[in-house]
Amino acid sequence: MRLDVFSIFPEYLAPLDLSLIGRAREKRLLDLTVHDLREWTHDRHRTVDDTPYGGGAGMVMKPEPWGEALDTVLSATPDVPVAEVSPSGESVAGASSAGEPVAEVPAAEDSAAAVRARPVLIVPSPAGEVFTQTTARELASRDHLVFACGRYEGIDQRVIDWASQRMEVRPMSIGDYVLNGGEVAVLAMVEAIARLLPGVIGNPGSLDEESHEDGLLEYPVYTKPATWRGLDVPSILLSGDHGKVARWRRDQRLRRTAATRPDLLAVLPAGSLDARDSEVLREATTGAQEEEQREAGSSRVEASGSGLAE
Ligand code: JF8
């Protein structure tokens, strides 16, 4: 996978040289380049920002450096029409160079290969679609991702509109809080995407039972010693009964999800829960409701809403 990151603070992306991502780069699984946007300025002060039309606070990133930076990415992308790409990446003409007819390539495979190869421009923005594990999986299936890190009040909207006519553009938010720029969001997204690529993680089995891969939070984990500061590891984990351990862990995942992320339970795919799961959840949610009712008696204020409306 090829990744290009554009930023006026390229040193902010230094952690991408470390650990998992750094090793994936060494193994050539990832071809990652961090670019300084100021390379595409032409004035003495290497200006990337200007005042907003219409007035208001702060500065806006000028379109010209972004346009020239993205031109370099697009000029390096072979502009192959979708219908003329074969699964092997060769262009398909009506006949081979020797003159004999070339077999038709199925249209579905044509577009699958061409879609993979078309670059995706990811623009971190608090106004973007929320980045989830599903987004990470979608993006991990592509060959070329480009990240445009904004600063100040953001990037002139025409850059996004112009790019949308030439590549797939995904404005993305990593959550409902305010950052000073896109760099930290890119660190999070690149790590979430890269670890899904074949060969990047040593033990791919560890991907299956993770939070957010199947819609439930993780079970609690323990290691030696069996007693620490008077606290014991749950005895079932020392029992050697793999069936009981698996059921206990599943129960823990269900209870944790019900307690801290009930929104995740509401969107579980149909058929995710067996009878025992439903029983555990019924107990977990009745308990929570009784507790809520008890609390409502002493502090009514807490029941008033999400916190966002206030
Ligand atoms: C920014 C550029 C973001 N979840 C998020 N909160 N804030 C941001 C963000 C992204 C880009 C810029 N300010 C200037 C904030 C994301 N992603």
CSV table of N, CA, C and O in Angstrom, one decimal, residues 6-9 37 61 66 123-125 147-155 180-183 186:
chain,number,residue,atom,x,y,z
A,6,PHE,N,0.4,14.9,3.5
A,6,PHE,CA,0.8,16.3,3.3
A,6,PHE,C,0.4,17.1,4.6
A,6,PHE,O,-0.7,17.0,5.1
A,7,SER,N,1.4,17.8,5.0
A,7,SER,CA,1.3,18.6,6.3
A,7,SER,C,2.3,19.8,6.3
A,7,SER,O,3.3,19.7,5.7
A,8,ILE,N,1.9,20.8,7.1
A,8,ILE,CA,2.9,21.9,7.3
A,8,ILE,C,3.8,21.6,8.5
A,8,ILE,O,4.7,22.3,8.9
A,9,PHE,N,3.4,20.5,9.2
A,9,PHE,CA,4.2,20.0,10.4
A,9,PHE,C,4.6,18.6,10.2
A,9,PHE,O,4.2,17.7,10.9
A,37,LEU,N,4.0,20.5,3.0
A,37,LEU,CA,3.2,21.3,2.1
A,37,LEU,C,3.9,22.5,1.6
A,37,LEU,O,3.7,23.0,0.4
A,61,MET,N,-6.4,27.8,5.0
A,61,MET,CA,-5.3,27.4,4.1
A,61,MET,C,-5.6,27.7,2.7
A,61,MET,O,-6.6,27.4,2.1
A,66,TRP,N,-2.0,23.5,-2.0
A,66,TRP,CA,-2.7,22.2,-2.0
A,66,TRP,C,-2.9,21.7,-3.4
A,66,TRP,O,-2.7,20.5,-3.7
A,123,VAL,N,-9.4,13.6,4.1
A,123,VAL,CA,-9.2,15.0,4.7
A,123,VAL,C,-9.8,15.0,6.1
A,123,VAL,O,-11.0,15.0,6.3
A,124,PRO,N,-8.8,15.0,7.1
A,124,PRO,CA,-9.3,15.0,8.5
A,124,PRO,C,-10.1,16.3,8.7
A,124,PRO,O,-9.6,17.4,8.3
A,125,SER,N,-11.2,16.3,9.4
A,125,SER,CA,-12.0,17.4,9.6
A,125,SER,C,-13.0,17.1,10.7
A,125,SER,O,-13.6,16.0,10.7
A,147,PHE,N,-3.4,11.6,2.5
A,147,PHE,CA,-3.9,12.3,3.6
A,147,PHE,C,-3.6,13.8,3.6
A,147,PHE,O,-2.4,14.1,3.4
A,148,ALA,N,-4.5,14.7,3.7
A,148,ALA,CA,-4.3,16.2,3.6
A,148,ALA,C,-4.6,16.7,5.0
A,148,ALA,O,-5.7,16.9,5.4
A,149,CYS,N,-3.5,17.0,5.7
A,149,CYS,CA,-3.6,17.6,7.1
A,149,CYS,C,-3.8,19.1,7.0
A,149,CYS,O,-2.9,19.8,6.7
A,150,GLY,N,-5.0,19.5,7.4
A,150,GLY,CA,-5.2,21.0,7.5
A,150,GLY,C,-4.8,21.5,8.9
A,150,GLY,O,-4.5,20.7,9.8
A,151,ARG,N,-4.7,22.8,9.0
A,151,ARG,CA,-4.4,23.5,10.2
A,151,ARG,C,-5.3,24.8,10.2
A,151,ARG,O,-6.0,25.0,9.3
A,152,TYR,N,-5.1,25.6,11.2
A,152,TYR,CA,-5.9,26.9,11.3
A,152,TYR,C,-7.4,26.5,11.2
A,152,TYR,O,-7.9,25.6,11.9
A,153,GLU,N,-8.2,27.3,10.4
A,153,GLU,CA,-9.7,27.1,10.4
A,153,GLU,C,-10.0,26.0,9.3
A,153,GLU,O,-11.2,25.8,9.0
A,154,GLY,N,-9.0,25.4,8.7
A,154,GLY,CA,-9.2,24.4,7.7
A,154,GLY,C,-8.7,24.8,6.3
A,154,GLY,O,-8.0,25.9,6.1
A,155,ILE,N,-9.0,24.0,5.3
A,155,ILE,CA,-8.5,24.2,3.9
A,155,ILE,C,-9.6,24.8,3.1
A,155,ILE,O,-10.8,24.5,3.2
A,180,ASN,N,-6.2,20.6,17.0
A,180,ASN,CA,-5.7,21.8,16.3
A,180,ASN,C,-5.4,21.6,14.9
A,180,ASN,O,-5.1,22.6,14.2
A,181,GLY,N,-5.4,20.4,14.4
A,181,GLY,CA,-5.0,20.1,13.0
A,181,GLY,C,-5.2,18.7,12.7
A,181,GLY,O,-5.6,17.9,13.6
A,182,GLY,N,-5.0,18.3,11.5
A,182,GLY,CA,-5.3,16.9,11.1
A,182,GLY,C,-4.2,15.9,11.4
A,182,GLY,O,-4.5,14.7,11.3
A,183,GLU,N,-3.0,16.3,11.9
A,183,GLU,CA,-1.9,15.4,12.0
A,183,GLU,C,-2.2,14.2,13.0
A,183,GLU,O,-1.9,13.1,12.7
A,186,VAL,N,-4.5,11.7,11.6
A,186,VAL,CA,-3.8,10.9,10.6
A,186,VAL,C,-3.0,9.8,11.3
A,186,VAL,O,-3.0,8.6,10.8
